[in-house]
mmCIF file with all atom_site columns, C-alpha atoms in Angstrom:
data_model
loop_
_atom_site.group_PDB
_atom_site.id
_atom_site.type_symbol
_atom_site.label_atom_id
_atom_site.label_alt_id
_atom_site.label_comp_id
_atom_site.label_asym_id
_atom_site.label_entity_id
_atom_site.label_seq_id
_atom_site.pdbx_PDB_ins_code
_atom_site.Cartn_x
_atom_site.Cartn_y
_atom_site.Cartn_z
_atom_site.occupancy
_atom_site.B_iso_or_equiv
_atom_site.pdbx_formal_charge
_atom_site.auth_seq_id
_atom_site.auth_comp_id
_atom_site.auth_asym_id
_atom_site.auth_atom_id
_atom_site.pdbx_PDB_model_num
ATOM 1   C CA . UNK Q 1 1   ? 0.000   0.000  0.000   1.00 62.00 ? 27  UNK Q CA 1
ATOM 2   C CA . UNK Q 1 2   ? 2.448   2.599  -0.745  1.00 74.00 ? 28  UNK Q CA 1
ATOM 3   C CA . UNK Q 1 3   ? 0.098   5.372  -2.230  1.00 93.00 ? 29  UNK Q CA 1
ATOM 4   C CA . UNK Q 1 4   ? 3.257   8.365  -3.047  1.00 96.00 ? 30  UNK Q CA 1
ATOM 5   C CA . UNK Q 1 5   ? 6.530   7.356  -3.174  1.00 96.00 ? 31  UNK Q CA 1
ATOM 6   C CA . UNK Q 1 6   ? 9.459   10.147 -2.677  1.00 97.00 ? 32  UNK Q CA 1
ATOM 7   C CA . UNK Q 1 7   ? 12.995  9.891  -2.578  1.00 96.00 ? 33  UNK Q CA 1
ATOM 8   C CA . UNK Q 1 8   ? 15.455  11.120 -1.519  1.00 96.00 ? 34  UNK Q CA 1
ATOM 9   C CA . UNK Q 1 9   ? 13.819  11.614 1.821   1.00 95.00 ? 35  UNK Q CA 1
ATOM 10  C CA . UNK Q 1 10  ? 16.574  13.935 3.178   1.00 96.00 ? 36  UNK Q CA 1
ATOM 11  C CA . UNK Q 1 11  ? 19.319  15.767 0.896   1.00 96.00 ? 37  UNK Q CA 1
ATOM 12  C CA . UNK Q 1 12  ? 22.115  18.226 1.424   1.00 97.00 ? 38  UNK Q CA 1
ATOM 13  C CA . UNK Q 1 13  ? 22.982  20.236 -1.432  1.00 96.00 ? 39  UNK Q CA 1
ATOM 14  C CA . UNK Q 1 14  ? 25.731  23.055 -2.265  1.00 97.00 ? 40  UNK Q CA 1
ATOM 15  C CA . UNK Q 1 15  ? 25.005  26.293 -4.235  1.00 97.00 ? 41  UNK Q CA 1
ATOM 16  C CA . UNK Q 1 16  ? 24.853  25.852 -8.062  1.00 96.00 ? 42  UNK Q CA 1
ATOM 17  C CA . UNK Q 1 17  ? 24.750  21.646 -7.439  1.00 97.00 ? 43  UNK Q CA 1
ATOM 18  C CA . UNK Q 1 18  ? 22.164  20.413 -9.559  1.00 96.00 ? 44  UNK Q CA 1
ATOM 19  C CA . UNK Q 1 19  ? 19.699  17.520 -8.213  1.00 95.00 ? 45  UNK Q CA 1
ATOM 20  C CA . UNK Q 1 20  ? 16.504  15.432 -9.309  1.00 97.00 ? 46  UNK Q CA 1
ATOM 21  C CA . UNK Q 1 21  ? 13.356  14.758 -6.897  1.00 98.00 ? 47  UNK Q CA 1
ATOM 22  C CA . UNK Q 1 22  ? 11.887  11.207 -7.580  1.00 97.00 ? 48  UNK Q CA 1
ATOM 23  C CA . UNK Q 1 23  ? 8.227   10.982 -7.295  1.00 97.00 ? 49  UNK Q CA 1
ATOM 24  C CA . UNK Q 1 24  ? 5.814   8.018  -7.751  1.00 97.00 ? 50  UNK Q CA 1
ATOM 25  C CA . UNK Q 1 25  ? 2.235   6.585  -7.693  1.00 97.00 ? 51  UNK Q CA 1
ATOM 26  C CA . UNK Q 1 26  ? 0.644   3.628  -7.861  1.00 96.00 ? 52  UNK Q CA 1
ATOM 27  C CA . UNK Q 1 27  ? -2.888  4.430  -7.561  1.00 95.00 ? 53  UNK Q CA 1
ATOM 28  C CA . UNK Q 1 28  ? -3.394  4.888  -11.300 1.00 94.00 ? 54  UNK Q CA 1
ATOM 29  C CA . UNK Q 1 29  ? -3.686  8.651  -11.070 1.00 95.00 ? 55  UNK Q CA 1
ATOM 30  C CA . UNK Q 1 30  ? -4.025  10.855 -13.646 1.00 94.00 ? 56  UNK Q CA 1
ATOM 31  C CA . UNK Q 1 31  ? -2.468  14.562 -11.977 1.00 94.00 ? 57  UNK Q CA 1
ATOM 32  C CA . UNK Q 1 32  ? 0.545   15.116 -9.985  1.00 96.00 ? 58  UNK Q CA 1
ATOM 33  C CA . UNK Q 1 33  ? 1.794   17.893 -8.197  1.00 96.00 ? 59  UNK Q CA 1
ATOM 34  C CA . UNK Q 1 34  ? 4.857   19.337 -6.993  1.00 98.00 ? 60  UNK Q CA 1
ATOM 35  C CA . UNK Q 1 35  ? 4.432   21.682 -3.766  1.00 98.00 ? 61  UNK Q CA 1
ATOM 36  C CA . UNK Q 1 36  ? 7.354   23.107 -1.625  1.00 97.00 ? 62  UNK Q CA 1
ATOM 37  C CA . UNK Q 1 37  ? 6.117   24.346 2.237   1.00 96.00 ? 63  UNK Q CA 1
ATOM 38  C CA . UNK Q 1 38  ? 7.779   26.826 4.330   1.00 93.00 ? 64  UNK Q CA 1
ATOM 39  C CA . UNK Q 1 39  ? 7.843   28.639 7.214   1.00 84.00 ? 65  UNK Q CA 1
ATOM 40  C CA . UNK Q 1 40  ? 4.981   30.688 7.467   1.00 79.00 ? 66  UNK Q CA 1
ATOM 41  C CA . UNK Q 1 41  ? 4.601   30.804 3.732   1.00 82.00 ? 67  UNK Q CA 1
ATOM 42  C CA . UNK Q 1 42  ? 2.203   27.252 3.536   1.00 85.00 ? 68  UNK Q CA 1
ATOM 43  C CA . UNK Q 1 43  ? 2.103   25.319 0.725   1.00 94.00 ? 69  UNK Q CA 1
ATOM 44  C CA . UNK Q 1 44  ? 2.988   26.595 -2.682  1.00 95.00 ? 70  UNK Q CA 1
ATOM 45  C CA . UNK Q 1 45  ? 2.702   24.955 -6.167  1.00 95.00 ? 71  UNK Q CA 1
ATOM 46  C CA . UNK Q 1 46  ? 5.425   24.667 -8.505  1.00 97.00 ? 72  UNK Q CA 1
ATOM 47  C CA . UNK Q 1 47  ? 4.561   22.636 -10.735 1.00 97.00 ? 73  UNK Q CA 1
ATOM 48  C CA . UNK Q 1 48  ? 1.676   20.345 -11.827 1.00 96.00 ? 74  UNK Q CA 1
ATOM 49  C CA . UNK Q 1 49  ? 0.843   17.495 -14.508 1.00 95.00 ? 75  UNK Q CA 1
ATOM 50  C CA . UNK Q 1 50  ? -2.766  17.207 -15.220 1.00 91.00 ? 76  UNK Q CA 1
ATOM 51  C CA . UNK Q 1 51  ? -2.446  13.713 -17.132 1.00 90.00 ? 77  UNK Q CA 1
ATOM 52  C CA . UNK Q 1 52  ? 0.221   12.005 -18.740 1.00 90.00 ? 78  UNK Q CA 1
ATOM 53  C CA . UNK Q 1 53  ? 2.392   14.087 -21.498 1.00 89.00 ? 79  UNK Q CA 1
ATOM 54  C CA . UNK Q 1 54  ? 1.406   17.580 -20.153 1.00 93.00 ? 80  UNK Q CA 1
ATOM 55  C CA . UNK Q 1 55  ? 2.846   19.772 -17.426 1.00 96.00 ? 81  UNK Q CA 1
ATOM 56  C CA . UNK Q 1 56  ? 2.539   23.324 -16.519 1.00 95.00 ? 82  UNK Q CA 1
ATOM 57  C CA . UNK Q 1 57  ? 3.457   26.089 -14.154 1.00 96.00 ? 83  UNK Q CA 1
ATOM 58  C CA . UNK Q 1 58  ? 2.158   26.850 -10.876 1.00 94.00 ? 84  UNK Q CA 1
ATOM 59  C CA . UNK Q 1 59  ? 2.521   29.841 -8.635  1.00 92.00 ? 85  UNK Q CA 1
ATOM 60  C CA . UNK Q 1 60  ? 6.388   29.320 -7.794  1.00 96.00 ? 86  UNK Q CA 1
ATOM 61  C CA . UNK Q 1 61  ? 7.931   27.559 -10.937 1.00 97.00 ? 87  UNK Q CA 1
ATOM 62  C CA . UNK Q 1 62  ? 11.110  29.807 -11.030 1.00 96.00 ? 88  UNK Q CA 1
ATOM 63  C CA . UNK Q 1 63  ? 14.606  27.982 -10.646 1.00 96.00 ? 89  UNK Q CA 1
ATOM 64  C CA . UNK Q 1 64  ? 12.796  24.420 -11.328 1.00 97.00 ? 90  UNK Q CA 1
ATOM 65  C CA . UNK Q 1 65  ? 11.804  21.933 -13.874 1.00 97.00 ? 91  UNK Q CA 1
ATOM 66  C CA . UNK Q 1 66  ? 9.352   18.762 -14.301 1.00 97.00 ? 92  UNK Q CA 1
ATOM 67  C CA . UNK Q 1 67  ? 9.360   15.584 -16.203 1.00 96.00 ? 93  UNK Q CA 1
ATOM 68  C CA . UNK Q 1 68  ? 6.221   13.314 -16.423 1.00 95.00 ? 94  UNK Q CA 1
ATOM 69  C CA . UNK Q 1 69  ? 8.012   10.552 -17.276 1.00 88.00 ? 95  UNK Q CA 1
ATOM 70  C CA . UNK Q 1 70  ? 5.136   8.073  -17.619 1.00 94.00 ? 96  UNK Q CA 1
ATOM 71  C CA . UNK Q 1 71  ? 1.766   7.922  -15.446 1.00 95.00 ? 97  UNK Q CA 1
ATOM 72  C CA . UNK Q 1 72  ? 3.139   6.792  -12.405 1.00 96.00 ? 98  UNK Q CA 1
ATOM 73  C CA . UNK Q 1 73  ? 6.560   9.252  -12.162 1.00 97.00 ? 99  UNK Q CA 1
ATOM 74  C CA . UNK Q 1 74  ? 6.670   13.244 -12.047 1.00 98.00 ? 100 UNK Q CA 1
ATOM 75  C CA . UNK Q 1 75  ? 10.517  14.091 -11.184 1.00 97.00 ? 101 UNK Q CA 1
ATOM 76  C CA . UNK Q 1 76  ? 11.665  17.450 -10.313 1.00 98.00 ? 102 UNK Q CA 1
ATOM 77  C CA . UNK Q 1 77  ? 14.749  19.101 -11.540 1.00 97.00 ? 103 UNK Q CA 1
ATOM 78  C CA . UNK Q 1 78  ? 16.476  21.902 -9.852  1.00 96.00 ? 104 UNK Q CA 1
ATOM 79  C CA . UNK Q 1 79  ? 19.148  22.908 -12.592 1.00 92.00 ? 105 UNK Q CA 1
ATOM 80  C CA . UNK Q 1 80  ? 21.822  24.976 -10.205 1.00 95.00 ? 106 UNK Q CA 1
ATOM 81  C CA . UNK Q 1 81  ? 20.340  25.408 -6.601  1.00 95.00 ? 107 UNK Q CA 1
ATOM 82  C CA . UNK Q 1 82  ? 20.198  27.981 -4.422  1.00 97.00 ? 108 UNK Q CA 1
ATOM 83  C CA . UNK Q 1 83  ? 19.692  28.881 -0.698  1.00 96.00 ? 109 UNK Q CA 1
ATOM 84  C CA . UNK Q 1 84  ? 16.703  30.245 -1.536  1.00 96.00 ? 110 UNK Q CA 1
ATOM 85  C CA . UNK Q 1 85  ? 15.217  26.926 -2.174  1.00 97.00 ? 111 UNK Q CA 1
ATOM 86  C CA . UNK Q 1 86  ? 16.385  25.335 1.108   1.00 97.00 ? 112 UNK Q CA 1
ATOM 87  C CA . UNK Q 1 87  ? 12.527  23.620 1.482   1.00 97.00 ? 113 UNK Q CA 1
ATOM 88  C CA . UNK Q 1 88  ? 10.586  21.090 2.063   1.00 97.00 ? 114 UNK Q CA 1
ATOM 89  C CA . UNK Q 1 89  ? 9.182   19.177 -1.356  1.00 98.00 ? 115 UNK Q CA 1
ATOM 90  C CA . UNK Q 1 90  ? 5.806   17.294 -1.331  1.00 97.00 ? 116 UNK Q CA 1
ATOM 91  C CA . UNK Q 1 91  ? 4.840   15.646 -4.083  1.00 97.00 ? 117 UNK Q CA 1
ATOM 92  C CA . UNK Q 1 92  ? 1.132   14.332 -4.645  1.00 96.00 ? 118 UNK Q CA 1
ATOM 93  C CA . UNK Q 1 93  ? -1.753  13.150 -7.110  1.00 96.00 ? 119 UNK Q CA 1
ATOM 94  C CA . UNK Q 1 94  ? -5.065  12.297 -7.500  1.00 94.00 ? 120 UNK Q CA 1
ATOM 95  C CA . UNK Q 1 95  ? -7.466  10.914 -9.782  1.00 92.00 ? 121 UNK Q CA 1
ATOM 96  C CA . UNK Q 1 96  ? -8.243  13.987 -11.814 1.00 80.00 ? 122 UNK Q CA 1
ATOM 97  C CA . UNK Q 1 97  ? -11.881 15.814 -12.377 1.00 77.00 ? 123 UNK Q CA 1
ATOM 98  C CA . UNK Q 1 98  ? -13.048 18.458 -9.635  1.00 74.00 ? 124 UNK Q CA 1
ATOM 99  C CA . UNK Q 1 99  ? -13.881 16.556 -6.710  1.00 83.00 ? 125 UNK Q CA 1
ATOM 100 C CA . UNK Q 1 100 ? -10.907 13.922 -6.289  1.00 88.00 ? 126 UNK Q CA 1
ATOM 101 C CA . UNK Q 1 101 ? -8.919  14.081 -3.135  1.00 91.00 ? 127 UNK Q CA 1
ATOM 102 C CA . UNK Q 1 102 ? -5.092  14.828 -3.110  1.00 93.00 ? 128 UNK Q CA 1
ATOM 103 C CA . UNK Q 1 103 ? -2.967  12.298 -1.872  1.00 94.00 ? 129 UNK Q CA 1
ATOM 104 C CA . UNK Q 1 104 ? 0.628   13.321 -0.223  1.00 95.00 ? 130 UNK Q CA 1
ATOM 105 C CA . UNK Q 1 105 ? 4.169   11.599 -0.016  1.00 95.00 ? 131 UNK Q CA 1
ATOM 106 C CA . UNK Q 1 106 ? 6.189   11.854 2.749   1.00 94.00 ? 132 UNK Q CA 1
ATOM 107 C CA . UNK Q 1 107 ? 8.140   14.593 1.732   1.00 95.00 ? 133 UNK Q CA 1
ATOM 108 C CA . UNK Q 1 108 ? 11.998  15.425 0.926   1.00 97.00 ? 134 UNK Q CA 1
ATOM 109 C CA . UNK Q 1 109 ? 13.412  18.099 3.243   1.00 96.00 ? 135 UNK Q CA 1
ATOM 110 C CA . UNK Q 1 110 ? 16.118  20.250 0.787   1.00 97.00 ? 136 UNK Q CA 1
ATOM 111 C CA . UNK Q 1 111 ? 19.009  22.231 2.704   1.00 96.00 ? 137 UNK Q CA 1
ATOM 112 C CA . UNK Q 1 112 ? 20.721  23.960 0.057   1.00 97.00 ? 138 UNK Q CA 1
ATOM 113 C CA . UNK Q 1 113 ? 24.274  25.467 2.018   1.00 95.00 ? 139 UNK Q CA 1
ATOM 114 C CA . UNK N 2 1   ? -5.714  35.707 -6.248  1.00 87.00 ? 30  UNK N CA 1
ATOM 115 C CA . UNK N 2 2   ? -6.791  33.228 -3.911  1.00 92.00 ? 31  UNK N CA 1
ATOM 116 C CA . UNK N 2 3   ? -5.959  33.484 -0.040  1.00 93.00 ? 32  UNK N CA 1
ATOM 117 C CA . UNK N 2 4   ? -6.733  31.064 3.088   1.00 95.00 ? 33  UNK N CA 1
ATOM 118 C CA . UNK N 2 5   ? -6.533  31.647 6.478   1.00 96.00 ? 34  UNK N CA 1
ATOM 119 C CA . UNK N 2 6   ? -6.721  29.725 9.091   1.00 96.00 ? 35  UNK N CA 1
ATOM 120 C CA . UNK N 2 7   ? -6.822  30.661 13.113  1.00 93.00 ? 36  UNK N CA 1
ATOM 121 C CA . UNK N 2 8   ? -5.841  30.014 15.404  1.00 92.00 ? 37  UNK N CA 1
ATOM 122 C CA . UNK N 2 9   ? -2.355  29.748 14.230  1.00 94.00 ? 38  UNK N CA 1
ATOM 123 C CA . UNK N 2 10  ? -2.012  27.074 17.335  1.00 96.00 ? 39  UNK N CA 1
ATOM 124 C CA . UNK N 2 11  ? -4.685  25.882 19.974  1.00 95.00 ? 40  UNK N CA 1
ATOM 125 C CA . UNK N 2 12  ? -3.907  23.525 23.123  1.00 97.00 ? 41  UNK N CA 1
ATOM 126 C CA . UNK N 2 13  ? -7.188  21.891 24.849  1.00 96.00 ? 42  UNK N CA 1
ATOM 127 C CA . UNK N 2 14  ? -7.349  18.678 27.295  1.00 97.00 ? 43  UNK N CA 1
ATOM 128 C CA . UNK N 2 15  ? -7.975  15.526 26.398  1.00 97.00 ? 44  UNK N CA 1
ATOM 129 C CA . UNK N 2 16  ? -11.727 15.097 25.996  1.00 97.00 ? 45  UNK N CA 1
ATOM 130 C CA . UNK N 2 17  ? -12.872 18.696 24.862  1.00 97.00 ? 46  UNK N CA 1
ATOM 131 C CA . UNK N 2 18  ? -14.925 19.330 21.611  1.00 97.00 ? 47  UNK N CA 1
ATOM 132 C CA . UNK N 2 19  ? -13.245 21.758 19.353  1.00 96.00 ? 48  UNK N CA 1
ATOM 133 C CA . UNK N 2 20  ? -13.272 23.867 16.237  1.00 96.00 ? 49  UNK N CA 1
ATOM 134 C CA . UNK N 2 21  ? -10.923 24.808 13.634  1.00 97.00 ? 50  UNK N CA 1
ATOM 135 C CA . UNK N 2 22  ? -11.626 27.854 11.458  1.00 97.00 ? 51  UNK N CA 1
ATOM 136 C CA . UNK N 2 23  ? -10.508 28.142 7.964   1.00 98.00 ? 52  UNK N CA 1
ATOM 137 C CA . UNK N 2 24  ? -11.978 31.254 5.815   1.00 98.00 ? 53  UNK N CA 1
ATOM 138 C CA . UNK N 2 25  ? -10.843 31.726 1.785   1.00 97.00 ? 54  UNK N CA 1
ATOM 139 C CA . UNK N 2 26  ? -11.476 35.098 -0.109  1.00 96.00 ? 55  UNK N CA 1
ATOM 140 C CA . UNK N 2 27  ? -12.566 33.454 -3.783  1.00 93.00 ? 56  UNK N CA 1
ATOM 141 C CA . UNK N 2 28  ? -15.645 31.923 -3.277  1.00 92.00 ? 57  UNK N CA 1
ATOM 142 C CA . UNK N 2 29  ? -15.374 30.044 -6.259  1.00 92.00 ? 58  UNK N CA 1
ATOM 143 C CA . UNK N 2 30  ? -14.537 26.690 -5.693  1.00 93.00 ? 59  UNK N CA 1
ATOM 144 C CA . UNK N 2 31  ? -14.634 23.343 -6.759  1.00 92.00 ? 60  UNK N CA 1
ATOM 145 C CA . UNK N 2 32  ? -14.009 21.961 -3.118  1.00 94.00 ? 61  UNK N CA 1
ATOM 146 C CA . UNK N 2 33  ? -12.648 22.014 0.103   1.00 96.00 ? 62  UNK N CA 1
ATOM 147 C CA . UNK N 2 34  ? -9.955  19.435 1.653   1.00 96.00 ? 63  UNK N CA 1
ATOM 148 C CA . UNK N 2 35  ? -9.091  19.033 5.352   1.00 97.00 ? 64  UNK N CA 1
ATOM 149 C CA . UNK N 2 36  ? -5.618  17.538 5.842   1.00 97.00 ? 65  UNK N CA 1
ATOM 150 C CA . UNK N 2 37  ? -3.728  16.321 8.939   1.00 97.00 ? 66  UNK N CA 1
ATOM 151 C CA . UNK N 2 38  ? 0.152   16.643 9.015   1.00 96.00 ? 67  UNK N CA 1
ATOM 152 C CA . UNK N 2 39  ? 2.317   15.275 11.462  1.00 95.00 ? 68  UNK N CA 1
ATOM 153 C CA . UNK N 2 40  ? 5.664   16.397 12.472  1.00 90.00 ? 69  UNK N CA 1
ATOM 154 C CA . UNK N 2 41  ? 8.006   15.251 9.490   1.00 87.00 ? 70  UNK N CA 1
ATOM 155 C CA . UNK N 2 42  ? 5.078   13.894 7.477   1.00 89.00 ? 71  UNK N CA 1
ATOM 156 C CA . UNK N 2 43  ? 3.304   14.672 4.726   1.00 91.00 ? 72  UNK N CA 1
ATOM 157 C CA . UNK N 2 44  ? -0.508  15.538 4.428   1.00 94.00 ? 73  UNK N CA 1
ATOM 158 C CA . UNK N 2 45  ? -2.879  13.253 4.966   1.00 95.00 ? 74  UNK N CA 1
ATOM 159 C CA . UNK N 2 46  ? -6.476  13.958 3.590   1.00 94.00 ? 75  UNK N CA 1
ATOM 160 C CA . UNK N 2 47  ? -9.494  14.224 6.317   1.00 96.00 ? 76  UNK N CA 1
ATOM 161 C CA . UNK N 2 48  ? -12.184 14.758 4.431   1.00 96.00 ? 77  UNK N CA 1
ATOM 162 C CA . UNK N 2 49  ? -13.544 16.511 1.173   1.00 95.00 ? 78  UNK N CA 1
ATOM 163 C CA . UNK N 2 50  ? -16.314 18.763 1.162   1.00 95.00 ? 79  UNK N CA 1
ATOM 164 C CA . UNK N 2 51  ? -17.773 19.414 -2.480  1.00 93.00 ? 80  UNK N CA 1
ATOM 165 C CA . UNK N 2 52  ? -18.426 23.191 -3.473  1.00 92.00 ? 81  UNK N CA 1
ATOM 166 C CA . UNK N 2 53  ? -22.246 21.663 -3.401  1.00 92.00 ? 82  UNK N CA 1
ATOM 167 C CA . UNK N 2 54  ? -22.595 20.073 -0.064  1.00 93.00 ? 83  UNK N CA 1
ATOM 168 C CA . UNK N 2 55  ? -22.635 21.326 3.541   1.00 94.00 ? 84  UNK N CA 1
ATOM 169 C CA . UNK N 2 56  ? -21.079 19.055 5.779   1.00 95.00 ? 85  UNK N CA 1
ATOM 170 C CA . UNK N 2 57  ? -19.064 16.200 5.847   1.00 95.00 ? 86  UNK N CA 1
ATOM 171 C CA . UNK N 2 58  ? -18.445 13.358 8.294   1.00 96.00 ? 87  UNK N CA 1
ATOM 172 C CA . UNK N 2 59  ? -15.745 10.666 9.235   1.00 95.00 ? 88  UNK N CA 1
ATOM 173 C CA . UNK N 2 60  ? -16.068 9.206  12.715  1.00 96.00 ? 89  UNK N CA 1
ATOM 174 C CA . UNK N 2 61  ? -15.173 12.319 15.702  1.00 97.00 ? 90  UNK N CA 1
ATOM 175 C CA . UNK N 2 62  ? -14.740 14.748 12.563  1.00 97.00 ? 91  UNK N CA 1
ATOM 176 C CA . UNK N 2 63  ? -17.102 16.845 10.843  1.00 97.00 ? 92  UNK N CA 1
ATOM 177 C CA . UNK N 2 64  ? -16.011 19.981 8.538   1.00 97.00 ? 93  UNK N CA 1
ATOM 178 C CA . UNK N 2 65  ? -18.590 22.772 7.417   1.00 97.00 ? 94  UNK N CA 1
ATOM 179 C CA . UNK N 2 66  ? -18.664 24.519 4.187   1.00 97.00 ? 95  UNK N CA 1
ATOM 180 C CA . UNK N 2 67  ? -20.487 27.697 3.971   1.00 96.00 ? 96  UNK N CA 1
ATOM 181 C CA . UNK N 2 68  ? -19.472 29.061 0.649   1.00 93.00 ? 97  UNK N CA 1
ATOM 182 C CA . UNK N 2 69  ? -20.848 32.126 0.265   1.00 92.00 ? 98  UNK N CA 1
ATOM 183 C CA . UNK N 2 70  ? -19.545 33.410 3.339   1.00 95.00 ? 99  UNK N CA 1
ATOM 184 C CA . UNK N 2 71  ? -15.792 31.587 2.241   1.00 96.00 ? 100 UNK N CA 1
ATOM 185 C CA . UNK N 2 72  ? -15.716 29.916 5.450   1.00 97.00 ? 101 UNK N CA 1
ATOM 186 C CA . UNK N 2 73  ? -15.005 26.018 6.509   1.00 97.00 ? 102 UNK N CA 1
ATOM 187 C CA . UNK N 2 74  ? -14.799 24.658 10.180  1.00 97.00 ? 103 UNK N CA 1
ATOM 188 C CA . UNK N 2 75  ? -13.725 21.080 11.742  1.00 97.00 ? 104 UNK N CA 1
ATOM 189 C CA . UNK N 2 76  ? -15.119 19.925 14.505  1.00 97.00 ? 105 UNK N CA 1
ATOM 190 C CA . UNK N 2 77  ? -13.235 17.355 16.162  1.00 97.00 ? 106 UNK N CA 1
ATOM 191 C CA . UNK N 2 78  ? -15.315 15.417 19.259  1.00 97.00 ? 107 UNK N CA 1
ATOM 192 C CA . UNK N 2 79  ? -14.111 14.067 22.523  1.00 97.00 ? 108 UNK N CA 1
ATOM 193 C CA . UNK N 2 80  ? -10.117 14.951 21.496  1.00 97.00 ? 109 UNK N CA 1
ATOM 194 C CA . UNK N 2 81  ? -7.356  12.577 22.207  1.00 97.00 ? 110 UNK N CA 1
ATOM 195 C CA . UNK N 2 82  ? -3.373  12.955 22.279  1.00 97.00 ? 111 UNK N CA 1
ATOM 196 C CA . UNK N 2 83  ? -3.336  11.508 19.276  1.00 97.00 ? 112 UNK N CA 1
ATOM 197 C CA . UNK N 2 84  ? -5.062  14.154 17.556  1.00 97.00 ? 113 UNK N CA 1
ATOM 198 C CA . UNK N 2 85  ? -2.334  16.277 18.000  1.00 98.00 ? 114 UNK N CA 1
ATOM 199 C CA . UNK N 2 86  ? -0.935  17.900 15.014  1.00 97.00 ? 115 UNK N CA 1
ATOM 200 C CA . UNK N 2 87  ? -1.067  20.299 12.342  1.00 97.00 ? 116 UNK N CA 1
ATOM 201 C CA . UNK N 2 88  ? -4.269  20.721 10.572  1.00 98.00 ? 117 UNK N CA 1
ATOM 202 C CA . UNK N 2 89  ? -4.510  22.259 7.029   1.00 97.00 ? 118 UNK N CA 1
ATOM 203 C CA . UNK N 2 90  ? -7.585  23.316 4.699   1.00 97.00 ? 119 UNK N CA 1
ATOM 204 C CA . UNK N 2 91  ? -6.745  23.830 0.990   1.00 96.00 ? 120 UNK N CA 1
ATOM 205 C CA . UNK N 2 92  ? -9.331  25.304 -1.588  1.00 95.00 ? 121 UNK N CA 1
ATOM 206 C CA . UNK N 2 93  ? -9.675  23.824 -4.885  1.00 92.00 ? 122 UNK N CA 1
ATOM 207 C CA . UNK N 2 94  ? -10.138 25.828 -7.579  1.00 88.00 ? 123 UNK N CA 1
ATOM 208 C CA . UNK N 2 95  ? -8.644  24.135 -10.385 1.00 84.00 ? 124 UNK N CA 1
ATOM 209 C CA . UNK N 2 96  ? -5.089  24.394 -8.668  1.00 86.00 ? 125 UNK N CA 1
ATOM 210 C CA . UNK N 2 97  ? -5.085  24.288 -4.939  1.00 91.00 ? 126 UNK N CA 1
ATOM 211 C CA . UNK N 2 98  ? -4.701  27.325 -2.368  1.00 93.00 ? 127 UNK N CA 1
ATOM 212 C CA . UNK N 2 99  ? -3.423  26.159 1.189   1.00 95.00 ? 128 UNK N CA 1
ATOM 213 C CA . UNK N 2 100 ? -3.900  27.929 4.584   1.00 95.00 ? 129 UNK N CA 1
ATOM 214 C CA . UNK N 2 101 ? -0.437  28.061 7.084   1.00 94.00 ? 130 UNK N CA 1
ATOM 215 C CA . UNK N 2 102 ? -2.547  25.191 9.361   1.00 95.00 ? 131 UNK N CA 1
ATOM 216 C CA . UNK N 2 103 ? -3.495  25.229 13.191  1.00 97.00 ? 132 UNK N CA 1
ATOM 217 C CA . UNK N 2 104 ? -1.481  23.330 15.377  1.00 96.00 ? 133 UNK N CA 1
ATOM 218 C CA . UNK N 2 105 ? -3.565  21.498 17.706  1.00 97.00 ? 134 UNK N CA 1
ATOM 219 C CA . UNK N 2 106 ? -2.025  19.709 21.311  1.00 97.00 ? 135 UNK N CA 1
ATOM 220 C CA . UNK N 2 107 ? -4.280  17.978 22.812  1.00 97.00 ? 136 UNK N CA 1
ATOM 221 C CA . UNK N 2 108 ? -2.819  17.041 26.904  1.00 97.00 ? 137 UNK N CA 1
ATOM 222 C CA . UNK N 2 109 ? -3.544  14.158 28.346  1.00 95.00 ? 138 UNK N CA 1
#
């Protein structure tokens, strides 16, 4: 029963060092998101796939990038990282259509030095 | 642009009390409203769903209000235990979805 799969779970990272996000689900959903939470700030979206071969931005997509590799896995890429995104990354999905419920990994907590 | 707010930012109540958590959003148009319970170091996990079209929803000591028009949601949790204790979050749906900061709830035994 393993609903949203992340890894890494923890990661250290130095400024400009470029890293990939692993996400995957095996409930057969159609979306996926990519969220990042901080401090005071709550959840924000960075990116979302609403189905298979489509992805697009959401209110924080600076500084990242997304790959829908198949149904199951939505990566994220951050291409030279920065303290700024020192966060942590949630990824979920759900069904699709108005009125599914979103379903959460575990998280991976970023510390960018 | 969407906001959500939720307060209080934290609330501490024995064990045993009945309680309410408030969550208001500006944009009244919605597609839903999703409860969520995160623990420390976890992720969200969903409560319960409450379709733009419906008033209420139950799932055992839980039971979350939508009042739409006013942009306002609340979840009442019965006879609280210690293991309720955690962050709760509402999140409006509106075609992407709009979180509140949560209300951390400790319940002492």
């Amino acid at each position: 029963n393993a609903g949203v799969t992340q890894t890494p779970k923890f990661q250290v990272l130095k400024t400009g060092q470029s890293m990939t996000l692993q996400c995957a689900q095996d409930m057969n959903h159609n979306s996926m998101y990519w969220y990042r939470q901080d401090p005071g700030m709550g959840l924000r979206l960075i990116y979302y796939s609403a189905s298979e071969g489509t992805t697009d931005k959401g209110e924080v997509p600076n500084g990242y990038n997304v790959s829908r590799l198949n149904k199951r896995e939505f990566s994220l890429r951050l291409e030279s990282a920065a303290p700024s995104q020192t966060s942590v990354y949630f990824c979920a999905s759900k069904l699709g259509g108005a009125n599914q419920p979103q379903h959460f990994g575990d998280g991976t907590r970023l510390s960018i030095l | 642009k969407q906001e959500v707010t939720q307060i209080p930012a934290a609330l501490s109540v024995p064990e045993g009390e009945n309680l309410v958590l408030n969550c208001s959003f500006t944009d009244s148009a919605i597609y839903n409203l999703q409860w969520f319970r995160q623990d420390p170091g976890k992720g969200l996990t969903s409560l319960l769903l409450i379709q733009s079209s419906q008033r209420e929803q139950t799932s055992g000591r839980l039971n979350a209000s939508l009042d739409k028009s006013s942009g306002r949601s609340t979840l009442y949790i019965a006879a609280s235990q210690p293991g309720d204790s955690a962050t709760y979050l509402c999140a409006v749906d509106a075609g992407k979805s709009t979180f509140g900061d949560g209300t951390t709830l400790t319940v002492k035994p």
